Amino acid sequence: MTSDIMNNSELCAKELQYEMNLYGKRGIALERGEKEFVYDVEGKRYIDCNTGVGVAILGHAHPAVVSAVQKQAGKLMSCQSPFANQERARLLERLSALFGTPSKVFLCSSGTESVEAALKLSRKKTGRKAFVSAMNAFHGRSSGALSVTFKEKYRAPFEPLLGPVVRTRFNDIESLKASMTSETAALILEPVQGEGGIRLATQEYLKAARDICTDRGALLICDEVQCGTGRTGKFFAYEHFGIRPDVVCLAKGLGGGVPIGATIASEDVSAFTPLEHGTTFGGNPLACAAANAVLDAIEREALLAKVAADGAYMMEKLRTSLSGKQQFREVRGMGFMIAIELKVMSKEPLAALLQKGVLALPAGEQVVRLLPPYIISHESLDAAAAAISGVVQ
Ligand SMILES: *Cc1c(COP(=O)(O)O)cnc(C)c1O
């Protein structure tokens, strides 16, 4: 089958015409990808530091993921959870083992669903209603996850949402102490805030959060939908902080591009009883096979160490090439979660970067965010850093 629509602008226009008015378009249509590169329909190549907001962690068309998906597609794609399956059993066991203490796993298909399950579990376990979440937090768009998301603009049209929700200042222990009461079911935090601008929790803060939750009988949920699955150089970002939450949420990168999410909870807080929660697509063999291939590749290719080392390499490179520029404020991040904060809006530099063949994304108004695939070469990191230096005055 051929389509008479071939170019970038026509495809963008067609999507804008028929898609609900939610996303806007960046002006190009992507057709294929290989490793850290994507190609638009006009054949132009880009270094992909956007990766579908940190989804394509092994880059594009990674042979192990392609082969796992192809094989599983030809075998069995649909298998609802009352029936067991080899790929699902293997993934459940591995995720539980990665959490490192007796734990239970709920599989779903997106980040917001993994947060939704964590919130419901917290109410079930504690019998309490209230949640505490951080300023500038992003936890998703379904009604529960949206309730604990910070941005007023996202929430206001859809009130009333879940409540009560207390919004506490990120990295402020006194504010946290004042926010947590005997009515708090859970505190939900991103160890590294993603949409909020790549903001790292401090060691003291996450440790205090752990202690306060234990003390008040509330659950600590780490939303690692963006910062988990190795993005910071450890499998879970919370491992950098010497704590373990009661519940951790994963999604984005876990399936290497195939939609999958997971909520992992310590066994002692896994309070659901049959049919209190569930989802049709959660744990389907196709997604589980992809996730198993991703976890295998992370191990086999020693990608956690690579992300830690190359993340530091890239941040240093950026600091060196940007220091002294008028529009430049700072580089910060952890592993391959990198923010270049500017003193100007990031929209124009991002558009200029795209023209230069580098895809990056915003995080707030003045941040250029990089979420490169773990397999990216030094050559491509160098080229991306040079392009960034070229668009910041
Ligand atoms: C993206 C994101 C979500 C929501 O995930 P979706 O798959 O878009 O529903 C939740 N939490 C964090 C930290 C995210 O970055």
Coordinates of C-alpha atoms and ligand atoms in Angstrom, one line a residue:
M1 CA 0.0 0.0 0.0
T2 CA 1.3 3.4 -0.8
S3 CA 0.1 6.8 0.5
D4 CA 0.1 9.9 -1.5
I5 CA 1.0 11.9 1.6
M6 CA 4.7 11.8 1.8
N7 CA 6.2 14.9 3.4
N8 CA 6.6 16.1 6.9
S9 CA 4.3 19.1 6.8
E10 CA 1.4 17.2 5.1
L11 CA 1.6 14.4 7.7
C12 CA 1.6 16.9 10.6
A13 CA -1.3 18.8 9.1
K14 CA -3.3 15.5 8.7
E15 CA -2.7 14.6 12.3
L16 CA -3.7 18.0 13.5
Q17 CA -6.9 17.8 11.4
Y18 CA -8.1 14.5 12.9
E19 CA -6.4 14.1 16.3
M20 CA -8.0 15.7 19.4
N21 CA -6.4 19.0 20.1
L22 CA -3.9 17.9 22.7
Y23 CA -0.4 17.7 21.5
G24 CA 0.7 20.2 18.9
K25 CA 3.3 19.0 16.4
R26 CA 7.1 19.6 16.1
G27 CA 6.9 19.7 12.2
I28 CA 8.4 16.4 11.3
A29 CA 7.0 12.9 10.8
L30 CA 9.2 10.0 11.9
E31 CA 9.3 6.9 9.8
R32 CA 12.0 4.6 11.2
G33 CA 14.8 4.4 13.6
E34 CA 18.0 2.5 14.2
K35 CA 20.2 2.7 17.4
E36 CA 20.2 6.3 18.6
F37 CA 19.0 7.6 15.3
V38 CA 15.5 8.3 13.9
Y39 CA 14.7 9.3 10.3
D40 CA 11.9 11.5 9.1
V41 CA 9.7 10.7 6.1
E42 CA 11.9 13.0 3.9
G43 CA 15.0 10.9 4.9
K44 CA 16.6 13.3 7.3
R45 CA 18.5 11.7 10.2
Y46 CA 18.3 12.9 13.8
I47 CA 20.2 12.0 17.0
D48 CA 17.3 11.0 19.3
C49 CA 17.7 12.5 22.8
N50 CA 14.0 12.6 23.1
T51 CA 13.3 8.9 22.8
G52 CA 9.5 9.3 23.2
V53 CA 10.1 10.9 26.6
G54 CA 12.6 8.3 27.8
V55 CA 10.8 5.3 26.3
A56 CA 13.3 4.0 23.7
I57 CA 16.0 3.2 26.2
L58 CA 17.7 0.7 24.0
G59 CA 17.4 3.0 21.0
H60 CA 15.4 2.0 18.0
A61 CA 15.0 -1.4 16.5
H62 CA 17.3 -3.0 19.0
P63 CA 17.7 -6.6 17.6
A64 CA 16.9 -8.3 20.9
V65 CA 13.7 -6.4 21.4
V66 CA 12.6 -6.8 17.7
S67 CA 13.3 -10.5 17.8
A68 CA 11.5 -11.0 21.2
V69 CA 8.4 -9.1 19.9
Q70 CA 8.4 -10.9 16.6
K71 CA 8.7 -14.3 18.2
Q72 CA 6.0 -13.6 20.8
A73 CA 3.6 -12.0 18.2
G74 CA 3.7 -15.3 16.3
K75 CA 3.2 -17.3 19.4
L76 CA 0.6 -15.7 21.7
M77 CA -0.2 -12.0 22.2
S78 CA -3.3 -12.2 24.3
C79 CA -3.5 -14.1 27.6
Q80 CA -5.5 -12.6 30.4
S81 CA -4.0 -12.8 33.8
P82 CA -6.2 -15.7 35.2
F83 CA -4.1 -17.8 32.7
A84 CA -0.4 -18.0 33.5
N85 CA 2.2 -17.5 30.8
Q86 CA 6.0 -18.1 30.7
E87 CA 7.0 -14.5 29.8
R88 CA 4.7 -13.0 32.4
A89 CA 5.9 -15.4 35.2
R90 CA 9.5 -14.6 34.3
L91 CA 9.0 -10.8 34.3
L92 CA 7.0 -10.8 37.6
E93 CA 9.8 -12.8 39.3
R94 CA 12.5 -10.5 37.9
L95 CA 10.8 -7.2 38.9
S96 CA 10.1 -8.6 42.4
A97 CA 13.8 -9.6 42.7
L98 CA 15.0 -6.2 41.5
F99 CA 12.9 -4.6 44.3
G100 CA 15.0 -6.8 46.6
T101 CA 12.6 -7.6 49.4
P102 CA 9.6 -9.9 49.4
S103 CA 7.3 -8.0 47.1
K104 CA 4.3 -8.3 44.7
V105 CA 3.9 -6.8 41.3
F106 CA 0.9 -5.4 39.3
L107 CA 1.4 -5.2 35.6
C108 CA -0.4 -2.6 33.4
S109 CA 0.2 -0.7 30.2
S110 CA 1.2 2.9 31.1
G111 CA 2.7 5.2 33.7
T112 CA -0.6 6.7 34.9
E113 CA -2.0 3.3 35.5
S114 CA 1.0 2.3 37.6
V115 CA 0.4 5.4 39.8
E116 CA -3.3 4.8 39.9
A117 CA -2.7 1.3 41.3
A118 CA -0.2 2.7 43.9
L119 CA -2.8 5.3 45.1
K120 CA -5.6 2.7 45.4
L121 CA -3.3 0.3 47.2
S122 CA -2.3 3.0 49.7
R123 CA -5.9 3.7 50.6
K124 CA -6.7 0.0 50.8
K125 CA -3.7 -0.7 53.0
T126 CA -4.0 2.3 55.4
G127 CA -7.8 2.9 55.4
R128 CA -6.9 6.6 55.1
K129 CA -7.9 9.0 52.3
A130 CA -5.3 11.8 52.0
F131 CA -2.2 12.0 49.8
V132 CA 0.8 14.2 50.0
S133 CA 2.7 15.1 46.7
A134 CA 5.4 17.5 45.8
M135 CA 5.3 20.9 44.1
N136 CA 6.3 20.5 40.4
A137 CA 5.5 16.8 40.5
F138 CA 4.1 15.0 37.5
H139 CA 2.4 11.7 38.0
G140 CA 0.1 11.2 35.0
R141 CA -3.3 12.2 33.6
S142 CA -5.9 9.8 34.8
S143 CA -8.0 11.2 37.5
G144 CA -6.2 9.7 40.5
A145 CA -2.7 10.4 39.1
L146 CA -3.8 13.8 38.0
S147 CA -4.9 14.6 41.6
V148 CA -1.4 14.3 42.8
T149 CA 0.1 16.1 39.8
F150 CA 1.1 19.7 40.5
K151 CA 0.2 21.8 37.5
E152 CA -3.0 23.7 38.2
K153 CA -3.6 24.1 34.5
Y154 CA -3.7 20.3 34.0
R155 CA -6.1 19.8 37.0
A156 CA -8.5 22.7 37.1
P157 CA -10.9 21.8 34.3
F158 CA -11.4 18.3 35.8
E159 CA -12.1 19.1 39.5
P160 CA -13.3 17.6 41.7
L161 CA -10.5 15.0 41.7
L162 CA -9.3 12.7 44.4
G163 CA -8.7 14.4 47.7
P164 CA -7.6 15.7 50.0
V165 CA -4.1 16.2 48.5
V166 CA -1.5 18.3 50.3
R167 CA 1.2 19.8 48.1
T168 CA 4.5 20.0 49.9
R169 CA 7.7 21.9 48.9
F170 CA 10.1 19.5 47.2
N171 CA 13.4 19.0 49.2
D172 CA 11.9 20.8 52.2
I173 CA 11.8 18.5 55.2
E174 CA 10.0 21.0 57.5
S175 CA 7.3 21.5 54.9
L176 CA 7.0 17.7 54.6
K177 CA 6.7 17.2 58.3
A178 CA 3.9 19.8 58.4
S179 CA 2.1 18.2 55.4
M180 CA 1.9 14.6 56.8
T181 CA -0.8 13.8 59.2
S182 CA -2.5 10.8 60.8
E183 CA -4.9 10.9 57.8
T184 CA -2.1 10.6 55.1
A185 CA -2.4 7.3 53.2
A186 CA 0.8 7.9 51.1
L187 CA 3.5 10.3 50.2
I188 CA 4.3 10.1 46.4
L189 CA 7.6 11.5 45.1
E190 CA 9.8 11.3 42.0
P191 CA 13.4 10.8 43.3
V192 CA 14.3 12.9 40.2
Q193 CA 11.5 15.1 39.0
G194 CA 11.2 14.7 35.2
E195 CA 8.5 17.0 33.8
G196 CA 9.2 19.4 36.7
G197 CA 12.6 20.2 35.2
I198 CA 15.0 17.4 36.2
R199 CA 15.1 18.2 39.9
L200 CA 17.1 15.8 42.1
A201 CA 15.9 15.0 45.6
T202 CA 18.6 15.4 48.2
Q203 CA 19.9 12.5 50.2
E204 CA 18.6 14.0 53.4
Y205 CA 15.2 14.7 51.9
L206 CA 14.5 11.2 50.7
K207 CA 15.9 9.7 53.9
A208 CA 13.7 12.0 56.0
A209 CA 10.7 11.2 53.7
R210 CA 11.3 7.5 54.4
D211 CA 11.4 8.0 58.2
I212 CA 8.4 10.3 58.3
C213 CA 6.3 7.9 56.4
T214 CA 7.3 5.0 58.6
D215 CA 6.7 7.2 61.7
R216 CA 3.2 8.3 60.6
G217 CA 2.1 5.0 59.2
A218 CA 1.8 6.3 55.6
L219 CA 3.2 4.5 52.5
L220 CA 6.1 6.0 50.6
I221 CA 5.5 5.7 46.8
C222 CA 8.4 6.4 44.5
D223 CA 7.1 7.3 41.0
E224 CA 10.0 6.1 38.8
V225 CA 8.0 6.0 35.6
Q226 CA 10.6 8.4 34.1
C227 CA 13.7 8.0 36.3
G228 CA 13.5 4.2 36.8
T229 CA 14.5 1.3 34.6
G230 CA 18.1 2.4 34.7
R231 CA 17.7 6.0 33.5
T232 CA 19.9 7.4 36.4
G233 CA 22.5 4.7 36.2
K234 CA 20.9 2.4 38.8
F235 CA 17.9 0.3 38.1
F236 CA 15.8 2.3 40.5
A237 CA 16.7 5.9 41.2
Y238 CA 15.9 5.5 44.9
E239 CA 18.9 3.2 45.2
H240 CA 21.1 6.3 45.0
F241 CA 19.6 7.5 48.2
G242 CA 20.0 4.4 50.4
I243 CA 16.2 4.0 51.0
R244 CA 13.5 1.6 49.8
P245 CA 10.0 2.9 49.2
D246 CA 6.9 0.8 50.0
V247 CA 5.8 1.0 46.4
V248 CA 7.6 1.9 43.2
C249 CA 6.0 2.7 39.8
L250 CA 7.6 1.9 36.5
A251 CA 6.6 2.4 32.9
K252 CA 8.1 4.4 30.0
G253 CA 11.4 2.6 29.3
L254 CA 10.4 -0.8 30.7
G255 CA 9.2 -2.3 27.4
G256 CA 11.8 -0.5 25.2
G257 CA 8.9 1.0 23.2
V258 CA 6.2 -1.5 23.8
P259 CA 3.6 -0.1 26.3
I260 CA 4.0 -1.6 29.7
G261 CA 3.8 -0.4 33.3
A262 CA 4.4 -2.0 36.7
T263 CA 3.6 -1.2 40.3
I264 CA 5.9 -3.1 42.7
A265 CA 5.0 -3.1 46.4
S266 CA 6.5 -4.7 49.5
E267 CA 4.6 -7.8 50.4
D268 CA 3.5 -6.4 53.7
V269 CA 1.6 -3.5 52.0
S270 CA 0.2 -5.6 49.1
A271 CA -3.3 -5.4 50.4
F272 CA -5.4 -6.0 47.3
T273 CA -7.9 -8.9 47.4
P274 CA -9.1 -10.6 44.2
L275 CA -10.8 -8.2 41.6
E276 CA -10.3 -5.1 43.7
H277 CA -8.1 -3.9 40.9
G278 CA -7.2 -5.1 37.4
T279 CA -6.7 -4.3 33.8
T280 CA -7.3 -6.2 30.5
F281 CA -4.0 -5.5 28.8
G282 CA -1.8 -5.6 31.9
G283 CA 0.7 -8.5 31.7
N284 CA 0.0 -9.4 28.1
P285 CA 2.7 -11.7 26.8
L286 CA 3.8 -9.4 24.0
A287 CA 4.6 -6.6 26.5
C288 CA 6.2 -9.0 28.9
A289 CA 8.4 -10.5 26.2
A290 CA 9.6 -7.0 25.3
A291 CA 10.3 -6.1 28.9
N292 CA 12.2 -9.3 29.5
A293 CA 14.3 -8.6 26.4
V294 CA 15.0 -5.1 27.7
L295 CA 16.0 -6.4 31.2
D296 CA 18.3 -9.0 29.5
A297 CA 20.0 -6.3 27.4
I298 CA 20.5 -4.0 30.3
E299 CA 22.4 -6.9 32.0
R300 CA 24.2 -8.3 29.0
E301 CA 25.4 -5.0 27.7
A302 CA 26.2 -3.6 31.2
L303 CA 24.1 -0.6 30.5
L304 CA 23.7 0.7 34.0
A305 CA 27.4 1.4 34.3
K306 CA 27.4 2.9 30.8
V307 CA 24.6 5.3 31.7
A308 CA 26.3 6.4 34.9
A309 CA 29.7 7.0 33.1
D310 CA 28.3 8.5 29.9
G311 CA 25.8 10.7 31.7
A312 CA 28.7 12.2 33.7
Y313 CA 30.7 12.5 30.5
M314 CA 27.9 14.3 28.7
M315 CA 27.2 16.7 31.6
E316 CA 30.8 17.6 31.8
K317 CA 31.1 18.1 28.1
L318 CA 28.0 20.4 28.1
R319 CA 29.3 22.4 31.1
T320 CA 32.6 23.0 29.3
S321 CA 31.1 24.0 26.0
L322 CA 28.3 26.2 27.5
S323 CA 30.0 27.9 30.4
G324 CA 30.3 31.7 29.8
K325 CA 27.4 31.8 27.4
Q326 CA 24.9 34.6 28.1
Q327 CA 21.8 32.4 27.9
F328 CA 23.2 29.5 29.9
R329 CA 22.3 29.0 33.5
E330 CA 23.3 25.4 34.5
V331 CA 23.6 21.7 33.6
R332 CA 22.2 19.3 36.1
G333 CA 21.0 15.7 36.2
M334 CA 21.8 12.1 37.0
G335 CA 22.9 9.5 34.5
F336 CA 21.0 10.0 31.2
M337 CA 18.4 12.4 32.7
I338 CA 20.0 15.7 31.8
A339 CA 18.7 19.3 32.1
I340 CA 20.3 22.3 30.4
E341 CA 18.7 25.3 32.1
L342 CA 18.7 28.5 30.2
K343 CA 17.9 32.1 31.0
V344 CA 15.6 32.2 28.0
M345 CA 12.6 30.1 26.9
S346 CA 13.7 26.7 25.5
K347 CA 11.3 26.7 22.6
E348 CA 13.5 28.4 20.0
P349 CA 16.7 26.5 20.9
L350 CA 14.8 23.2 20.7
A351 CA 13.5 24.1 17.2
A352 CA 17.0 25.1 16.1
L353 CA 18.4 21.8 17.5
L354 CA 15.8 19.9 15.5
Q355 CA 17.0 21.8 12.4
K356 CA 20.5 20.7 13.2
G357 CA 19.5 17.1 13.5
V358 CA 19.1 16.6 17.3
L359 CA 15.9 15.8 19.0
A360 CA 15.6 17.0 22.6
L361 CA 12.5 18.0 24.7
P362 CA 11.5 20.7 27.1
A363 CA 10.9 20.3 30.9
G364 CA 9.2 23.5 32.0
E365 CA 9.8 26.7 30.1
Q366 CA 13.6 27.3 30.3
V367 CA 15.0 23.8 30.3
V368 CA 16.3 21.7 27.4
R369 CA 15.9 18.1 28.5
L370 CA 18.0 15.2 27.2
L371 CA 16.8 11.6 27.7
P372 CA 19.2 9.7 25.3
P373 CA 19.0 6.0 24.7
Y374 CA 21.4 4.0 26.9
I375 CA 23.2 2.6 23.9
I376 CA 24.2 6.0 22.4
S377 CA 27.8 6.3 21.2
H378 CA 30.3 8.9 22.4
E379 CA 30.4 10.2 18.9
S380 CA 26.7 11.0 18.9
L381 CA 26.9 12.5 22.4
D382 CA 29.7 14.7 21.2
A383 CA 27.7 15.7 18.1
A384 CA 24.6 16.5 20.3
A385 CA 26.7 18.6 22.7
A386 CA 28.2 20.5 19.8
A387 CA 24.8 21.2 18.3
I388 CA 23.5 22.4 21.7
S389 CA 26.5 24.7 22.1
G390 CA 25.7 26.0 18.6
V391 CA 22.1 27.0 19.5
V392 CA 22.8 28.7 22.9
Q393 CA 24.1 32.2 22.7
Ligands
LIG1 C1 5.2 10.1 32.0 C2 5.1 10.0 33.5 C3 3.9 9.5 34.0 C4 2.7 9.1 33.2 O1 3.0 8.1 32.3 P1 2.0 7.8 31.1 O2 2.5 6.5 30.5 O3 2.1 9.0 30.2 O4 0.6 7.6 31.6 C5 3.8 9.4 35.4 N1 4.8 9.7 36.2 C6 6.0 10.2 35.7 C7 7.1 10.6 36.6 C8 6.1 10.4 34.3 O5 7.3 10.9 33.9

